[in-house]
Amino acid sequence: MSRMTDYQSQIDAGLEQAFATYGFAEPNIETLRKATGVSLRTLYKYVPSRQEMILRALEYRHHRYMAHVFAETTQPDGMSLEGIVDRVDQWMKAEATHGCLFHAAVASAPQDEKLRALLDRHKAEMAQRTAEVSGLQGHEGEISIIIEGLMQSWPLRGPEAVTAAKTLCAILLQVNRPSSGSENS
């Protein structure tokens, strides 16, 4: 890995952690600089504005989230929808106890088109990838509602939210299970 890539990863990881810890309004530039472990000059060399810092932090988080949720989906049989819910639950416990960082970012700057586009892309990729690995292509909307509902209710409901999401997964799977037997004409 090159020194430039090392700095980029270090900066992105530090920014993600700072925004996850302090939110998007609170941390001043010195707090962000300390979180990255680089000089102010180096920080601005790699990330020239606060908006860019937020976007880079969220992009970094997106990649970590997707890697966590879909870590073992190279198997030919994919992954169950309930297994994905379990991975999202693990993520929430470890990384997002206060809720979705993407939604928090958009809430802090609702007119920011770039933030909204990043949120939309993150959520669409999550739903699409979940549909692919669970064999539910064409049901990205339903999957999105289940996963988003889980993430939004998890900070208040925890295990109850996971149980409810799994119930909805079972209903989605049951409704979309091919019927067995033939119909009479």
Short mmCIF file of N, CA and C in Angstrom, two decimals:
data_model
loop_
_atom_site.label_atom_id
_atom_site.label_comp_id
_atom_site.label_asym_id
_atom_site.label_seq_id
_atom_site.Cartn_x
_atom_site.Cartn_y
_atom_site.Cartn_z
N MET A 1 0.85 -1.17 0.00
CA MET A 1 0.00 0.00 0.00
C MET A 1 0.89 1.24 0.00
N SER A 2 0.58 2.20 -0.81
CA SER A 2 1.38 3.42 -0.88
C SER A 2 1.11 4.32 0.31
N ARG A 3 2.03 5.24 0.54
CA ARG A 3 1.87 6.19 1.65
C ARG A 3 0.59 7.01 1.47
N MET A 4 0.28 7.39 0.22
CA MET A 4 -0.93 8.17 -0.05
C MET A 4 -2.17 7.36 0.33
N THR A 5 -2.22 6.11 -0.05
CA THR A 5 -3.36 5.25 0.28
C THR A 5 -3.44 5.03 1.78
N ASP A 6 -2.29 4.88 2.44
CA ASP A 6 -2.27 4.74 3.90
C ASP A 6 -2.89 5.96 4.56
N TYR A 7 -2.48 7.14 4.13
CA TYR A 7 -3.03 8.38 4.68
C TYR A 7 -4.53 8.48 4.41
N GLN A 8 -4.95 8.15 3.20
CA GLN A 8 -6.36 8.23 2.86
C GLN A 8 -7.19 7.32 3.77
N SER A 9 -6.74 6.09 3.94
CA SER A 9 -7.47 5.15 4.80
C SER A 9 -7.48 5.62 6.25
N GLN A 10 -6.34 6.08 6.73
CA GLN A 10 -6.25 6.57 8.10
C GLN A 10 -7.18 7.77 8.31
N ILE A 11 -7.17 8.68 7.38
CA ILE A 11 -8.02 9.87 7.46
C ILE A 11 -9.49 9.47 7.40
N ASP A 12 -9.85 8.65 6.43
CA ASP A 12 -11.25 8.24 6.27
C ASP A 12 -11.75 7.51 7.52
N ALA A 13 -10.94 6.61 8.07
CA ALA A 13 -11.33 5.87 9.27
C ALA A 13 -11.50 6.82 10.46
N GLY A 14 -10.58 7.75 10.62
CA GLY A 14 -10.67 8.70 11.72
C GLY A 14 -11.88 9.61 11.61
N LEU A 15 -12.15 10.07 10.39
CA LEU A 15 -13.32 10.92 10.18
C LEU A 15 -14.61 10.16 10.46
N GLU A 16 -14.68 8.93 9.98
CA GLU A 16 -15.87 8.12 10.23
C GLU A 16 -16.09 7.98 11.73
N GLN A 17 -15.04 7.65 12.46
CA GLN A 17 -15.16 7.46 13.91
C GLN A 17 -15.57 8.76 14.60
N ALA A 18 -14.98 9.87 14.20
CA ALA A 18 -15.31 11.16 14.82
C ALA A 18 -16.78 11.53 14.59
N PHE A 19 -17.26 11.38 13.37
CA PHE A 19 -18.65 11.73 13.08
C PHE A 19 -19.61 10.76 13.77
N ALA A 20 -19.25 9.48 13.85
CA ALA A 20 -20.09 8.51 14.54
C ALA A 20 -20.17 8.83 16.04
N THR A 21 -19.07 9.32 16.59
CA THR A 21 -19.01 9.62 18.03
C THR A 21 -19.67 10.95 18.36
N TYR A 22 -19.36 11.99 17.60
CA TYR A 22 -19.78 13.36 17.94
C TYR A 22 -20.92 13.91 17.10
N GLY A 23 -21.34 13.20 16.08
CA GLY A 23 -22.36 13.73 15.18
C GLY A 23 -21.70 14.61 14.12
N PHE A 24 -22.53 15.31 13.37
CA PHE A 24 -22.02 16.10 12.26
C PHE A 24 -21.90 17.59 12.57
N ALA A 25 -22.60 18.06 13.58
CA ALA A 25 -22.55 19.48 13.92
C ALA A 25 -21.46 19.79 14.95
N GLU A 26 -21.24 18.88 15.89
CA GLU A 26 -20.37 19.17 17.02
C GLU A 26 -18.87 19.20 16.74
N PRO A 27 -18.30 18.23 16.07
CA PRO A 27 -16.83 18.22 16.03
C PRO A 27 -16.25 19.40 15.23
N ASN A 28 -15.34 20.14 15.88
CA ASN A 28 -14.66 21.20 15.17
C ASN A 28 -13.49 20.60 14.40
N ILE A 29 -12.81 21.41 13.64
CA ILE A 29 -11.75 20.90 12.77
C ILE A 29 -10.61 20.28 13.58
N GLU A 30 -10.34 20.80 14.76
CA GLU A 30 -9.27 20.24 15.59
C GLU A 30 -9.65 18.84 16.09
N THR A 31 -10.90 18.66 16.45
CA THR A 31 -11.37 17.33 16.86
C THR A 31 -11.25 16.35 15.71
N LEU A 32 -11.62 16.79 14.52
CA LEU A 32 -11.52 15.93 13.33
C LEU A 32 -10.06 15.63 13.01
N ARG A 33 -9.21 16.62 13.11
CA ARG A 33 -7.79 16.42 12.85
C ARG A 33 -7.20 15.41 13.83
N LYS A 34 -7.51 15.56 15.11
CA LYS A 34 -7.01 14.62 16.12
C LYS A 34 -7.48 13.20 15.83
N ALA A 35 -8.74 13.07 15.42
CA ALA A 35 -9.30 11.75 15.12
C ALA A 35 -8.56 11.07 13.97
N THR A 36 -8.06 11.87 13.05
CA THR A 36 -7.36 11.29 11.90
C THR A 36 -5.90 10.99 12.18
N GLY A 37 -5.34 11.67 13.19
CA GLY A 37 -3.94 11.44 13.53
C GLY A 37 -2.94 12.04 12.56
N VAL A 38 -3.37 13.01 11.78
CA VAL A 38 -2.47 13.68 10.83
C VAL A 38 -2.44 15.18 11.14
N SER A 39 -1.53 15.87 10.52
CA SER A 39 -1.45 17.33 10.71
C SER A 39 -2.62 17.99 9.97
N LEU A 40 -2.91 19.21 10.36
CA LEU A 40 -3.97 19.97 9.71
C LEU A 40 -3.67 20.14 8.22
N ARG A 41 -2.42 20.39 7.91
CA ARG A 41 -2.01 20.55 6.51
C ARG A 41 -2.28 19.26 5.71
N THR A 42 -1.90 18.12 6.29
CA THR A 42 -2.13 16.83 5.61
C THR A 42 -3.62 16.56 5.47
N LEU A 43 -4.39 16.84 6.51
CA LEU A 43 -5.83 16.63 6.44
C LEU A 43 -6.44 17.41 5.28
N TYR A 44 -6.11 18.71 5.20
CA TYR A 44 -6.68 19.53 4.12
C TYR A 44 -6.10 19.17 2.75
N LYS A 45 -4.91 18.62 2.73
CA LYS A 45 -4.34 18.18 1.45
C LYS A 45 -5.19 17.03 0.87
N TYR A 46 -5.61 16.12 1.71
CA TYR A 46 -6.37 14.95 1.25
C TYR A 46 -7.87 15.19 1.21
N VAL A 47 -8.35 16.07 2.11
CA VAL A 47 -9.78 16.33 2.21
C VAL A 47 -9.97 17.84 2.39
N PRO A 48 -10.17 18.58 1.33
CA PRO A 48 -10.10 20.05 1.38
C PRO A 48 -11.29 20.78 2.01
N SER A 49 -12.39 20.11 2.34
CA SER A 49 -13.54 20.81 2.91
C SER A 49 -14.28 19.90 3.90
N ARG A 50 -15.06 20.51 4.76
CA ARG A 50 -15.84 19.74 5.73
C ARG A 50 -16.86 18.84 5.01
N GLN A 51 -17.49 19.35 3.96
CA GLN A 51 -18.44 18.52 3.22
C GLN A 51 -17.73 17.29 2.65
N GLU A 52 -16.55 17.47 2.12
CA GLU A 52 -15.78 16.35 1.58
C GLU A 52 -15.41 15.37 2.71
N MET A 53 -15.13 15.90 3.89
CA MET A 53 -14.81 15.04 5.04
C MET A 53 -16.00 14.14 5.38
N ILE A 54 -17.18 14.72 5.37
CA ILE A 54 -18.38 13.95 5.67
C ILE A 54 -18.61 12.89 4.59
N LEU A 55 -18.50 13.29 3.34
CA LEU A 55 -18.70 12.33 2.23
C LEU A 55 -17.69 11.20 2.28
N ARG A 56 -16.43 11.51 2.54
CA ARG A 56 -15.39 10.48 2.62
C ARG A 56 -15.64 9.54 3.80
N ALA A 57 -16.04 10.10 4.94
CA ALA A 57 -16.33 9.27 6.11
C ALA A 57 -17.48 8.31 5.81
N LEU A 58 -18.51 8.80 5.15
CA LEU A 58 -19.66 7.95 4.83
C LEU A 58 -19.32 6.91 3.77
N GLU A 59 -18.52 7.29 2.81
CA GLU A 59 -18.09 6.32 1.79
C GLU A 59 -17.30 5.18 2.44
N TYR A 60 -16.41 5.56 3.36
CA TYR A 60 -15.63 4.57 4.10
C TYR A 60 -16.56 3.65 4.90
N ARG A 61 -17.54 4.25 5.56
CA ARG A 61 -18.49 3.46 6.35
C ARG A 61 -19.29 2.53 5.46
N HIS A 62 -19.70 3.02 4.31
CA HIS A 62 -20.45 2.18 3.36
C HIS A 62 -19.68 0.90 3.04
N HIS A 63 -18.40 1.05 2.73
CA HIS A 63 -17.59 -0.12 2.38
C HIS A 63 -17.43 -1.07 3.57
N ARG A 64 -17.24 -0.53 4.75
CA ARG A 64 -17.13 -1.38 5.94
C ARG A 64 -18.44 -2.10 6.24
N TYR A 65 -19.54 -1.40 6.10
CA TYR A 65 -20.86 -1.97 6.36
C TYR A 65 -21.14 -3.13 5.38
N MET A 66 -20.93 -2.86 4.11
CA MET A 66 -21.18 -3.90 3.11
C MET A 66 -20.27 -5.10 3.33
N ALA A 67 -19.01 -4.87 3.66
CA ALA A 67 -18.08 -5.97 3.93
C ALA A 67 -18.53 -6.76 5.14
N HIS A 68 -19.05 -6.09 6.16
CA HIS A 68 -19.52 -6.80 7.35
C HIS A 68 -20.76 -7.63 7.05
N VAL A 69 -21.74 -7.03 6.44
CA VAL A 69 -23.02 -7.72 6.21
C VAL A 69 -22.86 -8.87 5.22
N PHE A 70 -22.03 -8.68 4.20
CA PHE A 70 -21.92 -9.70 3.14
C PHE A 70 -20.58 -10.42 3.14
N ALA A 71 -19.95 -10.54 4.29
CA ALA A 71 -18.60 -11.11 4.40
C ALA A 71 -18.48 -12.51 3.82
N GLU A 72 -19.46 -13.33 3.96
CA GLU A 72 -19.33 -14.73 3.54
C GLU A 72 -20.29 -15.10 2.42
N THR A 73 -20.59 -14.18 1.55
CA THR A 73 -21.58 -14.47 0.51
C THR A 73 -20.96 -14.94 -0.79
N THR A 74 -19.73 -15.40 -0.73
CA THR A 74 -19.12 -15.96 -1.94
C THR A 74 -19.53 -17.42 -2.13
N GLN A 75 -20.26 -17.96 -1.16
CA GLN A 75 -20.73 -19.33 -1.27
C GLN A 75 -21.78 -19.41 -2.38
N PRO A 76 -21.84 -20.54 -3.10
CA PRO A 76 -22.78 -20.65 -4.21
C PRO A 76 -24.24 -20.52 -3.78
N ASP A 77 -24.58 -20.92 -2.54
CA ASP A 77 -25.98 -20.86 -2.13
C ASP A 77 -26.35 -19.53 -1.50
N GLY A 78 -25.44 -18.57 -1.50
CA GLY A 78 -25.75 -17.24 -1.01
C GLY A 78 -25.90 -17.18 0.49
N MET A 79 -26.88 -16.41 0.92
CA MET A 79 -27.08 -16.16 2.34
C MET A 79 -28.57 -15.96 2.57
N SER A 80 -29.06 -16.41 3.71
CA SER A 80 -30.49 -16.25 3.98
C SER A 80 -30.80 -14.81 4.37
N LEU A 81 -32.03 -14.43 4.14
CA LEU A 81 -32.50 -13.11 4.52
C LEU A 81 -32.39 -12.93 6.04
N GLU A 82 -32.71 -13.96 6.80
CA GLU A 82 -32.57 -13.90 8.25
C GLU A 82 -31.10 -13.76 8.66
N GLY A 83 -30.20 -14.40 7.94
CA GLY A 83 -28.78 -14.26 8.21
C GLY A 83 -28.32 -12.82 8.01
N ILE A 84 -28.86 -12.16 7.02
CA ILE A 84 -28.53 -10.76 6.77
C ILE A 84 -29.07 -9.89 7.91
N VAL A 85 -30.27 -10.18 8.36
CA VAL A 85 -30.84 -9.45 9.50
C VAL A 85 -29.93 -9.62 10.72
N ASP A 86 -29.42 -10.84 10.94
CA ASP A 86 -28.50 -11.07 12.05
C ASP A 86 -27.23 -10.23 11.90
N ARG A 87 -26.71 -10.13 10.68
CA ARG A 87 -25.51 -9.31 10.45
C ARG A 87 -25.78 -7.84 10.70
N VAL A 88 -26.95 -7.36 10.28
CA VAL A 88 -27.31 -5.96 10.53
C VAL A 88 -27.43 -5.74 12.04
N ASP A 89 -28.01 -6.69 12.75
CA ASP A 89 -28.11 -6.60 14.21
C ASP A 89 -26.71 -6.51 14.83
N GLN A 90 -25.78 -7.35 14.38
CA GLN A 90 -24.40 -7.29 14.89
C GLN A 90 -23.79 -5.91 14.62
N TRP A 91 -24.00 -5.39 13.43
CA TRP A 91 -23.48 -4.06 13.07
C TRP A 91 -24.05 -3.00 14.00
N MET A 92 -25.36 -3.05 14.22
CA MET A 92 -25.99 -2.06 15.08
C MET A 92 -25.41 -2.12 16.49
N LYS A 93 -25.22 -3.31 17.01
CA LYS A 93 -24.67 -3.47 18.36
C LYS A 93 -23.26 -2.88 18.45
N ALA A 94 -22.46 -3.10 17.44
CA ALA A 94 -21.05 -2.69 17.48
C ALA A 94 -20.80 -1.29 16.94
N GLU A 95 -21.56 -0.87 15.94
CA GLU A 95 -21.20 0.33 15.19
C GLU A 95 -22.24 1.45 15.17
N ALA A 96 -23.48 1.12 15.41
CA ALA A 96 -24.52 2.13 15.16
C ALA A 96 -25.60 2.14 16.24
N THR A 97 -25.19 2.13 17.49
CA THR A 97 -26.16 2.04 18.57
C THR A 97 -27.13 3.23 18.61
N HIS A 98 -26.77 4.33 17.96
CA HIS A 98 -27.65 5.50 17.93
C HIS A 98 -28.45 5.60 16.64
N GLY A 99 -28.26 4.66 15.74
CA GLY A 99 -29.00 4.68 14.48
C GLY A 99 -28.07 4.84 13.28
N CYS A 100 -28.67 4.98 12.14
CA CYS A 100 -27.95 5.02 10.87
C CYS A 100 -27.20 6.34 10.70
N LEU A 101 -25.89 6.25 10.50
CA LEU A 101 -25.06 7.43 10.32
C LEU A 101 -25.41 8.18 9.03
N PHE A 102 -25.84 7.46 8.01
CA PHE A 102 -26.21 8.08 6.74
C PHE A 102 -27.44 8.98 6.93
N HIS A 103 -28.45 8.47 7.64
CA HIS A 103 -29.64 9.28 7.91
C HIS A 103 -29.29 10.48 8.78
N ALA A 104 -28.41 10.28 9.75
CA ALA A 104 -27.99 11.40 10.62
C ALA A 104 -27.30 12.48 9.79
N ALA A 105 -26.49 12.08 8.83
CA ALA A 105 -25.80 13.06 7.99
C ALA A 105 -26.79 13.87 7.17
N VAL A 106 -27.75 13.20 6.56
CA VAL A 106 -28.74 13.91 5.76
C VAL A 106 -29.61 14.80 6.66
N ALA A 107 -29.93 14.33 7.84
CA ALA A 107 -30.72 15.15 8.77
C ALA A 107 -29.96 16.42 9.17
N SER A 108 -28.64 16.33 9.23
CA SER A 108 -27.84 17.50 9.61
C SER A 108 -27.71 18.52 8.47
N ALA A 109 -27.94 18.08 7.25
CA ALA A 109 -27.85 18.98 6.08
C ALA A 109 -28.86 18.52 5.03
N PRO A 110 -30.15 18.71 5.30
CA PRO A 110 -31.19 18.15 4.42
C PRO A 110 -31.18 18.65 2.99
N GLN A 111 -30.58 19.80 2.73
CA GLN A 111 -30.54 20.34 1.37
C GLN A 111 -29.32 19.88 0.58
N ASP A 112 -28.43 19.13 1.21
CA ASP A 112 -27.19 18.71 0.57
C ASP A 112 -27.47 17.55 -0.39
N GLU A 113 -27.44 17.86 -1.67
CA GLU A 113 -27.76 16.87 -2.71
C GLU A 113 -26.76 15.72 -2.73
N LYS A 114 -25.49 16.01 -2.49
CA LYS A 114 -24.47 14.95 -2.51
C LYS A 114 -24.68 13.96 -1.36
N LEU A 115 -25.03 14.47 -0.20
CA LEU A 115 -25.31 13.58 0.94
C LEU A 115 -26.53 12.71 0.64
N ARG A 116 -27.57 13.33 0.12
CA ARG A 116 -28.79 12.57 -0.20
C ARG A 116 -28.50 11.50 -1.26
N ALA A 117 -27.71 11.84 -2.25
CA ALA A 117 -27.36 10.87 -3.29
C ALA A 117 -26.55 9.71 -2.70
N LEU A 118 -25.65 10.01 -1.77
CA LEU A 118 -24.87 8.96 -1.13
C LEU A 118 -25.76 8.07 -0.28
N LEU A 119 -26.70 8.66 0.45
CA LEU A 119 -27.67 7.88 1.23
C LEU A 119 -28.47 6.97 0.30
N ASP A 120 -28.99 7.53 -0.78
CA ASP A 120 -29.79 6.74 -1.72
C ASP A 120 -28.98 5.59 -2.31
N ARG A 121 -27.73 5.86 -2.70
CA ARG A 121 -26.89 4.80 -3.27
C ARG A 121 -26.60 3.71 -2.25
N HIS A 122 -26.28 4.11 -1.02
CA HIS A 122 -25.98 3.15 0.04
C HIS A 122 -27.18 2.22 0.27
N LYS A 123 -28.35 2.80 0.41
CA LYS A 123 -29.56 2.00 0.69
C LYS A 123 -29.93 1.12 -0.51
N ALA A 124 -29.78 1.65 -1.72
CA ALA A 124 -30.10 0.86 -2.91
C ALA A 124 -29.13 -0.31 -3.07
N GLU A 125 -27.85 -0.08 -2.84
CA GLU A 125 -26.87 -1.18 -2.94
C GLU A 125 -27.14 -2.24 -1.89
N MET A 126 -27.51 -1.82 -0.69
CA MET A 126 -27.82 -2.78 0.36
C MET A 126 -29.00 -3.66 -0.05
N ALA A 127 -30.07 -3.05 -0.53
CA ALA A 127 -31.26 -3.80 -0.93
C ALA A 127 -30.96 -4.70 -2.13
N GLN A 128 -30.23 -4.18 -3.10
CA GLN A 128 -29.91 -4.97 -4.29
C GLN A 128 -29.04 -6.17 -3.94
N ARG A 129 -28.01 -5.94 -3.16
CA ARG A 129 -27.10 -7.04 -2.78
C ARG A 129 -27.84 -8.08 -1.94
N THR A 130 -28.70 -7.63 -1.04
CA THR A 130 -29.49 -8.56 -0.22
C THR A 130 -30.40 -9.40 -1.10
N ALA A 131 -31.05 -8.77 -2.07
CA ALA A 131 -31.92 -9.51 -2.99
C ALA A 131 -31.13 -10.54 -3.77
N GLU A 132 -29.94 -10.17 -4.23
CA GLU A 132 -29.10 -11.10 -5.01
C GLU A 132 -28.70 -12.31 -4.18
N VAL A 133 -28.17 -12.08 -2.99
CA VAL A 133 -27.63 -13.21 -2.22
C VAL A 133 -28.70 -14.05 -1.56
N SER A 134 -29.90 -13.49 -1.40
CA SER A 134 -30.98 -14.26 -0.78
C SER A 134 -31.93 -14.86 -1.81
N GLY A 135 -31.67 -14.59 -3.11
CA GLY A 135 -32.51 -15.13 -4.16
C GLY A 135 -33.86 -14.43 -4.27
N LEU A 136 -33.93 -13.18 -3.85
CA LEU A 136 -35.19 -12.44 -3.89
C LEU A 136 -35.13 -11.24 -4.83
N GLN A 137 -34.48 -11.41 -5.99
CA GLN A 137 -34.43 -10.33 -6.96
C GLN A 137 -35.84 -9.91 -7.32
N GLY A 138 -36.02 -8.61 -7.47
CA GLY A 138 -37.34 -8.07 -7.75
C GLY A 138 -38.09 -7.64 -6.50
N HIS A 139 -37.51 -7.91 -5.34
CA HIS A 139 -38.16 -7.55 -4.07
C HIS A 139 -37.29 -6.59 -3.26
N GLU A 140 -36.53 -5.77 -3.97
CA GLU A 140 -35.64 -4.83 -3.30
C GLU A 140 -36.41 -3.83 -2.43
N GLY A 141 -37.60 -3.43 -2.87
CA GLY A 141 -38.41 -2.50 -2.09
C GLY A 141 -38.81 -3.07 -0.75
N GLU A 142 -39.31 -4.31 -0.76
CA GLU A 142 -39.70 -4.96 0.49
C GLU A 142 -38.49 -5.17 1.40
N ILE A 143 -37.38 -5.57 0.80
CA ILE A 143 -36.15 -5.79 1.57
C ILE A 143 -35.70 -4.47 2.20
N SER A 144 -35.77 -3.41 1.44
CA SER A 144 -35.37 -2.11 1.95
C SER A 144 -36.23 -1.71 3.15
N ILE A 145 -37.52 -1.93 3.07
CA ILE A 145 -38.42 -1.60 4.18
C ILE A 145 -38.05 -2.42 5.42
N ILE A 146 -37.77 -3.69 5.23
CA ILE A 146 -37.41 -4.55 6.37
C ILE A 146 -36.10 -4.09 7.01
N ILE A 147 -35.07 -3.91 6.20
CA ILE A 147 -33.76 -3.54 6.73
C ILE A 147 -33.80 -2.12 7.32
N GLU A 148 -34.43 -1.18 6.62
CA GLU A 148 -34.53 0.18 7.13
C GLU A 148 -35.37 0.23 8.40
N GLY A 149 -36.45 -0.52 8.42
CA GLY A 149 -37.27 -0.58 9.63
C GLY A 149 -36.47 -1.12 10.81
N LEU A 150 -35.67 -2.13 10.55
CA LEU A 150 -34.80 -2.69 11.59
C LEU A 150 -33.82 -1.64 12.10
N MET A 151 -33.14 -0.96 11.17
CA MET A 151 -32.12 0.01 11.57
C MET A 151 -32.73 1.21 12.30
N GLN A 152 -33.91 1.65 11.89
CA GLN A 152 -34.52 2.81 12.53
C GLN A 152 -35.11 2.46 13.91
N SER A 153 -35.62 1.25 14.05
CA SER A 153 -36.23 0.88 15.33
C SER A 153 -35.25 0.22 16.29
N TRP A 154 -34.11 -0.25 15.80
CA TRP A 154 -33.14 -0.96 16.65
C TRP A 154 -32.68 -0.14 17.86
N PRO A 155 -32.36 1.16 17.73
CA PRO A 155 -31.90 1.90 18.91
C PRO A 155 -32.94 1.93 20.05
N LEU A 156 -34.22 1.84 19.72
CA LEU A 156 -35.26 1.87 20.75
C LEU A 156 -35.71 0.48 21.17
N ARG A 157 -35.71 -0.44 20.24
CA ARG A 157 -36.32 -1.75 20.49
C ARG A 157 -35.35 -2.93 20.55
N GLY A 158 -34.14 -2.77 20.03
CA GLY A 158 -33.12 -3.82 20.09
C GLY A 158 -33.61 -5.18 19.61
N PRO A 159 -33.57 -6.20 20.49
CA PRO A 159 -33.96 -7.55 20.09
C PRO A 159 -35.38 -7.66 19.55
N GLU A 160 -36.28 -6.84 20.06
CA GLU A 160 -37.66 -6.83 19.57
C GLU A 160 -37.72 -6.43 18.09
N ALA A 161 -36.88 -5.48 17.69
CA ALA A 161 -36.81 -5.05 16.30
C ALA A 161 -36.28 -6.17 15.42
N VAL A 162 -35.30 -6.91 15.92
CA VAL A 162 -34.73 -8.04 15.17
C VAL A 162 -35.79 -9.12 14.97
N THR A 163 -36.53 -9.43 16.02
CA THR A 163 -37.60 -10.43 15.93
C THR A 163 -38.65 -10.01 14.91
N ALA A 164 -39.04 -8.75 14.96
CA ALA A 164 -40.05 -8.25 14.02
C ALA A 164 -39.53 -8.31 12.58
N ALA A 165 -38.26 -7.94 12.36
CA ALA A 165 -37.67 -8.00 11.02
C ALA A 165 -37.65 -9.44 10.51
N LYS A 166 -37.31 -10.38 11.38
CA LYS A 166 -37.28 -11.79 10.97
C LYS A 166 -38.68 -12.31 10.65
N THR A 167 -39.67 -11.83 11.38
CA THR A 167 -41.06 -12.20 11.08
C THR A 167 -41.44 -11.70 9.69
N LEU A 168 -41.08 -10.47 9.37
CA LEU A 168 -41.37 -9.92 8.04
C LEU A 168 -40.60 -10.67 6.96
N CYS A 169 -39.38 -11.08 7.25
CA CYS A 169 -38.61 -11.89 6.29
C CYS A 169 -39.33 -13.20 6.00
N ALA A 170 -39.82 -13.86 7.05
CA ALA A 170 -40.53 -15.13 6.87
C ALA A 170 -41.78 -14.94 6.02
N ILE A 171 -42.50 -13.84 6.24
CA ILE A 171 -43.70 -13.56 5.44
C ILE A 171 -43.31 -13.32 3.99
N LEU A 172 -42.27 -12.53 3.76
CA LEU A 172 -41.82 -12.26 2.39
C LEU A 172 -41.42 -13.56 1.70
N LEU A 173 -40.71 -14.41 2.39
CA LEU A 173 -40.29 -15.68 1.81
C LEU A 173 -41.49 -16.59 1.54
N GLN A 174 -42.44 -16.63 2.46
CA GLN A 174 -43.62 -17.47 2.29
C GLN A 174 -44.46 -17.00 1.10
N VAL A 175 -44.65 -15.72 0.97
CA VAL A 175 -45.44 -15.16 -0.13
C VAL A 175 -44.77 -15.43 -1.47
N ASN A 176 -43.44 -15.49 -1.47
CA ASN A 176 -42.70 -15.65 -2.72
C ASN A 176 -42.19 -17.06 -2.96
N ARG A 177 -42.62 -18.00 -2.15
CA ARG A 177 -42.24 -19.40 -2.34
C ARG A 177 -43.06 -19.97 -3.50
N PRO A 178 -42.38 -20.65 -4.42
CA PRO A 178 -43.14 -21.27 -5.52
C PRO A 178 -44.16 -22.26 -4.96
N SER A 179 -45.34 -22.25 -5.52
CA SER A 179 -46.38 -23.17 -5.03
C SER A 179 -46.03 -24.58 -5.44
N SER A 180 -46.34 -25.51 -4.55
CA SER A 180 -46.09 -26.92 -4.86
C SER A 180 -47.39 -27.55 -5.31
N GLY A 181 -47.27 -28.44 -6.21
CA GLY A 181 -48.47 -29.11 -6.73
C GLY A 181 -49.00 -28.39 -7.94
N SER A 182 -49.83 -29.07 -8.67
CA SER A 182 -50.39 -28.45 -9.88
C SER A 182 -51.81 -28.04 -9.63
N GLU A 183 -52.23 -27.04 -10.37
CA GLU A 183 -53.60 -26.59 -10.27
C GLU A 183 -54.43 -27.28 -11.33
N ASN A 184 -55.67 -27.60 -10.95
CA ASN A 184 -56.58 -28.23 -11.91
C ASN A 184 -57.23 -27.18 -12.79
N SER A 185 -57.45 -27.54 -14.09
CA SER A 185 -58.07 -26.61 -15.00
C SER A 185 -59.54 -26.71 -14.96
#
